[in-house]
């Protein structure tokens, strides 16, 4: 591990969707301070509105950064490096968060690093704070299933920067599918937690639903047919209120179908990759207990560890952005070009985001600390 004393503590910012988050980490990855603000304005609108999210990030960031520094017992002048999510995600939020981090870096003459959000999610099980006392960080290679509102991917993590995408959704993400079906059943947004709660009252075998792509080679996912199948069962009710027991049976049957599909896809993935040390799951949908249990069973069958980070590290957070920065620095990577542009789409196979202004260079006078 290289000496990182001149690059830490580092401050990381995450703003790629609807959570504004900031975290400060030391050179070992110890979380010195952390704050997350989950935007609530979107619930009434039934989904994340990008423009509202970007404005809310801008409003929240200054006080969130101050609060995180206070929690860490540090001043801005103690921060040696600034990092931010630069993609993939909603472009407005990415611009706000990365510009804010770049601004702080420039004002204080410190380096900046742009981090890939997906990479951060799949490296999270190695973040010391995400491990329970009985767990150890997974060694490479391990299999990561990322299931959230924005993502649904299965990735072989062979090392830092060495990722093999084994498959992903060809339509909706798993979280979107939960949210859309929850909406049809008259539940609020985000729908996943409400649907899981309702499913506890229902019979998972009450309705016959498809298992899209089950048994097919590869590790792709598809949820739109499943969603349509649920909507067909709802047609006879028209505008009438749905009886609760029917909604519960549909919720349980849907959840069972998703769990069946996910276990099948993960089994397919495990059958095609070289031996792995662990199966890890991340993203908001990883909160689902039925799904977790099924994935844990697969890991047991394969005699590999199963790691599902605590929910606050599974969902969007800045500790994972700080940790991915450290993992990159441990590899000897140098802090990046401050002119790197945020990217709404950023495949894991490409390390760098393109330069926003290829000719841009930071004037030395701008790099001097302001105070
Ligand atoms: O990772 P996340 O907080 O945000 C991003 O999308 O990046 O994931 C949110 C998604 C939502 O679609 C939500 O409905 C889903 O995760 N979710 C769940 C559960 N808790 C959250 N889905 C199924 N079961 C749950 N218990
Ligand atoms: Zn995410």
Short mmCIF file of C-alpha atoms and ligand atoms in Angstrom, two decimals:
data_model
loop_
_atom_site.label_atom_id
_atom_site.label_comp_id
_atom_site.label_asym_id
_atom_site.label_seq_id
_atom_site.Cartn_x
_atom_site.Cartn_y
_atom_site.Cartn_z
CA UNK A 1 0.00 0.00 0.00
CA UNK A 2 1.54 3.34 -1.01
CA UNK A 3 2.02 6.11 1.54
CA UNK A 4 -1.08 8.22 1.34
CA UNK A 5 -0.28 10.69 4.09
CA UNK A 6 -0.17 13.57 1.61
CA UNK A 7 -3.51 12.60 0.01
CA UNK A 8 -5.61 11.97 3.11
CA UNK A 9 -7.87 12.66 4.85
CA UNK A 10 -10.03 12.87 1.76
CA UNK A 11 -13.51 14.28 1.35
CA UNK A 12 -15.94 12.56 -1.05
CA UNK A 13 -19.23 13.79 -2.50
CA UNK A 14 -22.07 11.75 -4.04
CA UNK A 15 -24.92 13.41 -5.98
CA UNK A 16 -25.69 11.05 -8.87
CA UNK A 17 -29.38 10.52 -8.07
CA UNK A 18 -31.56 11.79 -5.21
CA UNK A 19 -29.24 11.40 -2.22
CA UNK A 20 -26.83 14.22 -1.37
CA UNK A 21 -23.96 12.65 0.56
CA UNK A 22 -20.57 13.59 1.93
CA UNK A 23 -17.94 11.50 3.73
CA UNK A 24 -14.41 11.94 5.06
CA UNK A 25 -12.01 8.98 5.22
CA UNK A 26 -8.47 8.55 6.49
CA UNK A 27 -5.75 6.60 4.68
CA UNK A 28 -6.95 3.23 6.10
CA UNK A 29 -10.51 3.81 4.97
CA UNK A 30 -11.74 4.64 8.45
CA UNK A 31 -14.87 6.72 8.17
CA UNK A 32 -14.15 9.92 10.09
CA UNK A 33 -17.42 11.67 9.30
CA UNK A 34 -20.47 11.07 7.14
CA UNK A 35 -23.77 12.77 6.22
CA UNK A 36 -26.56 11.81 3.84
CA UNK A 37 -29.62 13.80 2.93
CA UNK A 38 -32.30 11.82 1.11
CA UNK A 39 -34.43 14.17 -0.92
CA UNK A 40 -38.09 13.79 -0.05
CA UNK A 41 -39.69 16.08 -2.64
CA UNK A 42 -39.80 13.28 -5.21
CA UNK A 43 -42.18 11.00 -3.28
CA UNK A 44 -45.21 13.18 -4.04
CA UNK A 45 -44.23 13.19 -7.73
CA UNK A 46 -43.87 9.40 -7.91
CA UNK A 47 -40.22 9.31 -8.99
CA UNK A 48 -36.99 11.27 -9.14
CA UNK A 49 -37.32 14.52 -11.11
CA UNK A 50 -33.78 15.30 -12.36
CA UNK A 51 -34.11 19.09 -12.33
CA UNK A 52 -35.51 19.15 -8.79
CA UNK A 53 -32.79 16.72 -7.67
CA UNK A 54 -29.99 18.90 -9.09
CA UNK A 55 -31.30 22.04 -7.41
CA UNK A 56 -31.73 20.23 -4.11
CA UNK A 57 -28.11 18.95 -4.26
CA UNK A 58 -26.91 22.52 -4.82
CA UNK A 59 -28.93 23.78 -1.88
CA UNK A 60 -27.83 20.98 0.46
CA UNK A 61 -24.13 20.64 -0.30
CA UNK A 62 -22.57 23.61 1.58
CA UNK A 63 -24.18 22.76 4.93
CA UNK A 64 -23.71 19.01 4.38
CA UNK A 65 -19.98 19.45 3.80
CA UNK A 66 -19.75 21.65 6.93
CA UNK A 67 -21.67 19.09 8.97
CA UNK A 68 -19.43 16.25 7.79
CA UNK A 69 -16.29 18.23 8.68
CA UNK A 70 -17.77 18.97 12.10
CA UNK A 71 -18.56 15.29 12.67
CA UNK A 72 -14.99 14.39 11.70
CA UNK A 73 -13.59 17.11 13.95
CA UNK A 74 -11.72 18.58 10.99
CA UNK A 75 -11.48 21.88 9.15
CA UNK A 76 -11.58 22.27 5.38
CA UNK A 77 -7.88 23.08 5.49
CA UNK A 78 -7.20 19.53 6.84
CA UNK A 79 -8.60 17.88 3.68
CA UNK A 80 -5.85 16.71 1.35
CA UNK A 81 -7.93 15.50 -1.61
CA UNK A 82 -11.47 16.02 -2.89
CA UNK A 83 -13.39 13.30 -4.74
CA UNK A 84 -16.83 13.16 -6.32
CA UNK A 85 -19.01 10.85 -8.38
CA UNK A 86 -18.56 11.87 -12.01
CA UNK A 87 -20.87 9.22 -13.50
CA UNK A 88 -22.97 7.37 -14.36
CA UNK A 89 -26.09 9.12 -13.14
CA UNK A 90 -28.35 12.12 -13.65
CA UNK A 91 -26.23 14.74 -15.37
CA UNK A 92 -27.54 17.74 -13.39
CA UNK A 93 -26.63 16.17 -10.05
CA UNK A 94 -23.27 14.97 -11.36
CA UNK A 95 -22.40 18.47 -12.54
CA UNK A 96 -23.41 20.01 -9.20
CA UNK A 97 -21.52 17.53 -7.00
CA UNK A 98 -18.36 17.29 -9.09
CA UNK A 99 -18.20 21.07 -9.66
CA UNK A 100 -18.55 21.63 -5.95
CA UNK A 101 -15.72 19.20 -5.15
CA UNK A 102 -13.56 20.64 -7.93
CA UNK A 103 -14.22 24.15 -6.65
CA UNK A 104 -13.08 23.18 -3.16
CA UNK A 105 -10.02 21.44 -4.60
CA UNK A 106 -9.07 24.43 -6.75
CA UNK A 107 -9.65 26.95 -4.00
CA UNK A 108 -7.38 25.04 -1.65
CA UNK A 109 -4.84 23.89 -4.23
CA UNK A 110 -5.61 20.23 -3.59
CA UNK A 111 -6.09 17.36 -6.04
CA UNK A 112 -9.43 16.07 -7.30
CA UNK A 113 -10.50 12.57 -8.27
CA UNK A 114 -13.59 11.62 -10.29
CA UNK A 115 -15.15 8.29 -9.33
CA UNK A 116 -17.41 5.87 -11.17
CA UNK A 117 -20.58 5.27 -9.13
CA UNK A 118 -20.93 1.61 -10.15
CA UNK A 119 -17.31 0.90 -9.29
CA UNK A 120 -17.91 2.45 -5.87
CA UNK A 121 -20.98 0.25 -5.25
CA UNK A 122 -19.17 -2.97 -6.13
CA UNK A 123 -16.07 -2.17 -4.07
CA UNK A 124 -18.16 -1.28 -0.99
CA UNK A 125 -17.95 -4.73 0.65
CA UNK A 126 -14.22 -4.03 1.08
CA UNK A 127 -14.87 -0.74 2.96
CA UNK A 128 -13.88 -1.49 6.58
CA UNK A 129 -16.95 0.28 8.04
CA UNK A 130 -19.30 -1.88 5.96
CA UNK A 131 -18.05 -5.13 7.52
CA UNK A 132 -19.73 -6.70 10.52
CA UNK A 133 -17.39 -7.96 13.27
CA UNK A 134 -17.57 -11.56 12.00
CA UNK A 135 -16.90 -10.59 8.36
CA UNK A 136 -13.66 -10.04 6.47
CA UNK A 137 -13.25 -8.02 3.30
CA UNK A 138 -13.64 -10.19 0.21
CA UNK A 139 -10.53 -10.91 -1.80
CA UNK A 140 -10.63 -10.79 -5.58
CA UNK A 141 -12.23 -12.24 -7.60
CA UNK A 142 -15.78 -11.97 -6.32
CA UNK A 143 -19.17 -11.75 -7.94
CA UNK A 144 -21.19 -8.58 -7.40
CA UNK A 145 -24.91 -8.19 -8.00
CA UNK A 146 -25.90 -4.53 -8.07
CA UNK A 147 -29.65 -4.08 -7.81
CA UNK A 148 -31.03 -0.59 -7.24
CA UNK A 149 -33.46 1.90 -8.71
CA UNK A 150 -30.94 2.92 -11.33
CA UNK A 151 -28.94 -0.24 -11.90
CA UNK A 152 -29.28 -3.97 -12.32
CA UNK A 153 -25.99 -5.62 -13.22
CA UNK A 154 -23.96 -8.70 -12.45
CA UNK A 155 -20.22 -8.03 -12.45
CA UNK A 156 -17.14 -10.17 -11.91
CA UNK A 157 -14.78 -8.06 -9.80
CA UNK A 158 -11.29 -9.37 -10.59
CA UNK A 159 -9.39 -6.47 -9.03
CA UNK A 160 -9.55 -2.70 -8.72
CA UNK A 161 -10.23 -1.49 -12.24
CA UNK A 162 -10.68 -5.06 -13.50
CA UNK A 163 -14.36 -5.61 -13.98
CA UNK A 164 -16.15 -8.04 -16.26
CA UNK A 165 -19.80 -7.17 -16.80
CA UNK A 166 -21.55 -10.52 -17.08
CA UNK A 167 -24.99 -9.14 -17.74
CA UNK A 168 -27.53 -6.47 -16.97
CA UNK A 169 -31.13 -5.57 -17.49
CA UNK A 170 -32.43 -5.23 -21.00
CA UNK A 171 -35.33 -3.03 -19.86
CA UNK A 172 -36.22 -1.89 -16.32
CA UNK A 173 -33.93 -2.09 -13.32
CA UNK A 174 -35.03 -4.32 -10.44
CA UNK A 175 -35.85 -1.28 -8.30
CA UNK A 176 -37.94 0.26 -11.09
CA UNK A 177 -39.88 -2.98 -11.41
CA UNK A 178 -40.62 -2.97 -7.67
CA UNK A 179 -41.59 0.71 -7.81
CA UNK A 180 -43.87 0.31 -10.84
CA UNK A 181 -45.66 -2.76 -9.49
CA UNK A 182 -46.02 -1.07 -6.09
CA UNK A 183 -47.64 1.91 -7.83
CA UNK A 184 -50.11 -0.40 -9.62
CA UNK A 185 -50.99 -1.89 -6.24
CA UNK A 186 -51.69 1.59 -4.86
CA UNK A 187 -48.57 1.79 -2.69
CA UNK A 188 -46.38 4.89 -2.28
CA UNK A 189 -42.95 5.69 -3.73
CA UNK A 190 -40.35 4.27 -3.44
CA UNK A 191 -42.40 1.13 -3.64
CA UNK A 192 -39.89 -1.60 -2.80
CA UNK A 193 -40.13 -1.44 1.00
CA UNK A 194 -43.95 -1.08 0.94
CA UNK A 195 -44.31 -3.98 -1.50
CA UNK A 196 -42.10 -6.20 0.65
CA UNK A 197 -44.16 -5.36 3.74
CA UNK A 198 -47.43 -6.15 1.94
CA UNK A 199 -46.02 -9.37 0.48
CA UNK A 200 -45.61 -10.73 4.01
CA UNK A 201 -49.45 -11.00 4.18
CA UNK A 202 -49.76 -12.71 0.81
CA UNK A 203 -49.36 -16.11 -0.81
CA UNK A 204 -46.38 -16.22 -3.22
CA UNK A 205 -48.06 -19.02 -5.21
CA UNK A 206 -51.42 -17.30 -5.59
CA UNK A 207 -50.73 -15.93 -9.07
CA UNK A 208 -48.84 -17.43 -11.98
CA UNK A 209 -46.28 -14.94 -13.24
CA UNK A 210 -43.52 -15.34 -15.83
CA UNK A 211 -39.85 -15.77 -14.91
CA UNK A 212 -38.26 -13.72 -17.74
CA UNK A 213 -34.98 -15.12 -19.14
CA UNK A 214 -34.89 -17.90 -16.51
CA UNK A 215 -32.79 -20.81 -17.77
CA UNK A 216 -31.25 -18.78 -20.58
CA UNK A 217 -27.47 -18.65 -20.81
CA UNK A 218 -25.80 -15.46 -19.67
CA UNK A 219 -26.72 -13.13 -16.90
CA UNK A 220 -29.12 -10.62 -18.42
CA UNK A 221 -32.31 -9.56 -16.68
CA UNK A 222 -35.71 -8.46 -17.93
CA UNK A 223 -38.58 -7.20 -15.80
CA UNK A 224 -41.00 -5.49 -18.15
CA UNK A 225 -42.93 -8.70 -19.02
CA UNK A 226 -43.35 -9.46 -15.35
CA UNK A 227 -44.72 -6.00 -14.72
CA UNK A 228 -47.16 -6.35 -17.64
CA UNK A 229 -48.30 -9.74 -16.32
CA UNK A 230 -49.14 -8.16 -12.95
CA UNK A 231 -51.08 -5.39 -14.70
CA UNK A 232 -53.23 -8.00 -16.55
CA UNK A 233 -54.41 -9.42 -13.22
CA UNK A 234 -55.43 -5.91 -12.22
CA UNK A 235 -57.51 -5.18 -15.33
CA UNK A 236 -60.79 -6.65 -14.00
CA UNK A 237 -60.69 -4.18 -11.10
CA UNK A 238 -60.62 -1.10 -13.34
CA UNK A 239 -60.91 1.95 -11.09
CA UNK A 240 -62.28 -0.02 -8.14
CA UNK A 241 -60.15 -0.19 -5.02
CA UNK A 242 -58.10 -3.38 -5.00
CA UNK A 243 -59.02 -5.72 -2.12
CA UNK A 244 -56.05 -5.90 0.26
CA UNK A 245 -55.73 -9.70 0.15
CA UNK A 246 -55.46 -9.60 -3.65
CA UNK A 247 -52.86 -6.84 -3.53
CA UNK A 248 -50.92 -8.86 -0.93
CA UNK A 249 -51.07 -12.06 -3.01
CA UNK A 250 -49.92 -10.17 -6.11
CA UNK A 251 -47.09 -8.50 -4.17
CA UNK A 252 -45.93 -11.87 -2.78
CA UNK A 253 -46.17 -13.56 -6.18
CA UNK A 254 -44.26 -10.74 -7.87
CA UNK A 255 -41.54 -10.74 -5.24
CA UNK A 256 -41.20 -14.52 -5.56
CA UNK A 257 -40.86 -14.23 -9.34
CA UNK A 258 -38.12 -11.58 -8.99
CA UNK A 259 -36.28 -13.71 -6.43
CA UNK A 260 -36.54 -16.79 -8.71
CA UNK A 261 -35.17 -14.84 -11.66
CA UNK A 262 -32.32 -13.34 -9.64
CA UNK A 263 -31.24 -16.65 -8.18
CA UNK A 264 -31.30 -18.23 -11.62
CA UNK A 265 -29.22 -15.42 -13.13
CA UNK A 266 -26.67 -15.53 -10.32
CA UNK A 267 -26.40 -19.32 -10.60
CA UNK A 268 -25.80 -18.93 -14.34
CA UNK A 269 -23.10 -16.36 -13.63
CA UNK A 270 -21.38 -18.55 -11.04
CA UNK A 271 -21.39 -21.46 -13.47
CA UNK A 272 -19.49 -19.49 -16.09
CA UNK A 273 -16.84 -17.63 -14.09
CA UNK A 274 -13.62 -18.94 -12.54
CA UNK A 275 -13.91 -19.75 -8.81
CA UNK A 276 -14.79 -16.68 -6.75
CA UNK A 277 -14.31 -15.94 -3.05
CA UNK A 278 -17.70 -14.35 -2.40
CA UNK A 279 -21.08 -13.30 -3.67
CA UNK A 280 -21.84 -9.69 -2.79
CA UNK A 281 -25.03 -7.75 -3.25
CA UNK A 282 -25.45 -3.98 -3.24
CA UNK A 283 -28.10 -1.38 -4.09
CA UNK A 284 -31.41 -0.50 -2.47
CA UNK A 285 -33.15 -3.70 -3.60
CA UNK A 286 -30.59 -5.64 -1.55
CA UNK A 287 -32.67 -4.55 1.46
CA UNK A 288 -35.26 -7.14 0.41
CA UNK A 289 -35.10 -10.01 2.91
CA UNK A 290 -36.54 -12.66 0.58
CA UNK A 291 -33.95 -11.81 -2.02
CA UNK A 292 -31.09 -11.71 0.47
CA UNK A 293 -32.05 -15.10 1.86
CA UNK A 294 -32.16 -16.68 -1.57
CA UNK A 295 -28.77 -15.23 -2.51
CA UNK A 296 -27.28 -16.33 0.79
CA UNK A 297 -28.50 -19.86 0.07
CA UNK A 298 -26.73 -19.86 -3.31
CA UNK A 299 -23.50 -18.69 -1.66
CA UNK A 300 -23.78 -21.50 0.88
CA UNK A 301 -24.35 -24.06 -1.86
CA UNK A 302 -21.16 -22.81 -3.54
CA UNK A 303 -19.20 -22.66 -0.26
CA UNK A 304 -18.40 -19.00 -0.74
CA UNK A 305 -18.94 -16.01 1.53
CA UNK A 306 -22.08 -13.94 1.21
CA UNK A 307 -21.78 -10.22 1.87
CA UNK A 308 -24.63 -7.74 1.86
CA UNK A 309 -23.33 -4.47 3.33
CA UNK A 310 -25.57 -2.76 5.91
CA UNK A 311 -28.30 -0.86 4.13
CA UNK A 312 -26.75 2.57 4.58
CA UNK A 313 -23.75 1.37 2.54
CA UNK A 314 -25.92 -0.58 0.05
CA UNK A 315 -27.87 2.50 -0.97
CA UNK A 316 -26.23 5.63 -2.37
CA UNK A 317 -23.68 7.09 0.04
CA UNK A 318 -20.40 9.00 -0.10
CA UNK A 319 -18.35 6.59 2.03
CA UNK A 320 -18.28 4.25 -0.99
CA UNK A 321 -17.02 7.09 -3.20
CA UNK A 322 -14.25 7.82 -0.71
CA UNK A 323 -13.39 4.14 -0.47
CA UNK A 324 -13.20 3.69 -4.27
CA UNK A 325 -10.87 6.71 -4.33
CA UNK A 326 -8.62 5.01 -1.77
CA UNK A 327 -8.66 1.69 -3.62
CA UNK A 328 -7.49 3.59 -6.71
CA UNK A 329 -4.78 5.38 -4.73
CA UNK A 330 -3.64 2.09 -3.13
CA UNK A 331 -3.03 0.89 -6.70
CA UNK A 332 -0.67 3.80 -7.21
CA UNK A 333 -3.05 5.78 -9.38
CA UNK A 334 -2.45 9.51 -9.31
CA UNK A 335 -5.30 11.99 -8.70
CA UNK A 336 -7.02 12.86 -11.95
CA UNK A 337 -7.39 15.75 -14.30
CA UNK A 338 -9.58 18.42 -12.73
CA UNK A 339 -11.06 19.16 -16.17
CA UNK A 340 -12.64 15.70 -16.42
CA UNK A 341 -16.29 16.04 -17.37
CA UNK A 342 -19.11 14.19 -15.61
CA UNK A 343 -20.68 11.46 -17.74
CA UNK A 344 -24.32 10.35 -17.48
CA UNK A 345 -23.20 7.04 -19.04
CA UNK A 346 -19.82 5.70 -18.09
CA UNK A 347 -19.09 2.03 -18.76
CA UNK A 348 -16.90 0.35 -16.15
CA UNK A 349 -14.55 -0.73 -18.91
CA UNK A 350 -13.43 2.88 -19.37
CA UNK A 351 -11.43 4.31 -16.50
CA UNK A 352 -11.48 7.95 -17.43
CA UNK A 353 -14.21 10.40 -18.12
CA UNK A 354 -13.31 12.61 -21.10
CA UNK A 355 -11.94 16.05 -20.52
CA UNK A 356 -14.61 18.73 -20.47
CA UNK A 357 -12.19 21.22 -21.95
CA UNK A 358 -9.25 19.36 -23.46
CA UNK A 359 -7.22 22.54 -23.55
CA UNK A 360 -8.16 23.64 -20.03
CA UNK A 361 -5.42 23.87 -17.52
CA UNK A 362 -5.65 25.21 -14.03
CA UNK A 363 -3.67 28.39 -13.57
CA UNK A 364 -1.11 28.10 -10.75
CA UNK A 365 -2.52 31.21 -9.08
CA UNK A 366 -5.92 29.50 -8.87
CA UNK A 367 -4.28 26.51 -7.23
CA UNK A 368 -3.06 28.54 -4.25
CA UNK A 369 -5.05 27.99 -1.08
CA UNK A 370 -7.43 30.86 -0.60
CA UNK A 371 -6.69 31.18 3.10
O1 LIG B 1 -29.82 2.18 -4.20
P1 LIG B 1 -31.07 2.97 -4.06
O2 LIG B 1 -31.39 3.56 -2.71
O3 LIG B 1 -31.09 4.19 -5.04
C1 LIG B 1 -30.73 4.08 -6.39
O4 LIG B 1 -31.60 3.71 -7.19
O5 LIG B 1 -29.56 4.34 -6.71
O6 LIG B 1 -32.26 2.02 -4.52
C2 LIG B 1 -33.59 2.45 -4.48
C3 LIG B 1 -34.46 1.33 -5.01
C4 LIG B 1 -35.90 1.75 -5.15
O7 LIG B 1 -36.35 1.33 -6.42
C5 LIG B 1 -36.60 0.99 -4.02
O8 LIG B 1 -37.94 0.69 -4.30
C6 LIG B 1 -35.75 -0.26 -3.92
O9 LIG B 1 -34.43 0.21 -4.10
N1 LIG B 1 -35.91 -0.91 -2.62
C7 LIG B 1 -36.43 -2.14 -2.44
C8 LIG B 1 -36.47 -2.36 -1.04
N2 LIG B 1 -35.96 -1.25 -0.42
C9 LIG B 1 -35.62 -0.38 -1.41
N3 LIG B 1 -36.85 -3.04 -3.32
C10 LIG B 1 -37.33 -4.20 -2.83
N4 LIG B 1 -37.42 -4.50 -1.50
C11 LIG B 1 -37.01 -3.60 -0.58
N5 LIG B 1 -37.09 -3.87 0.71
ZN1 LIG B 2 -26.41 3.77 -6.71
#
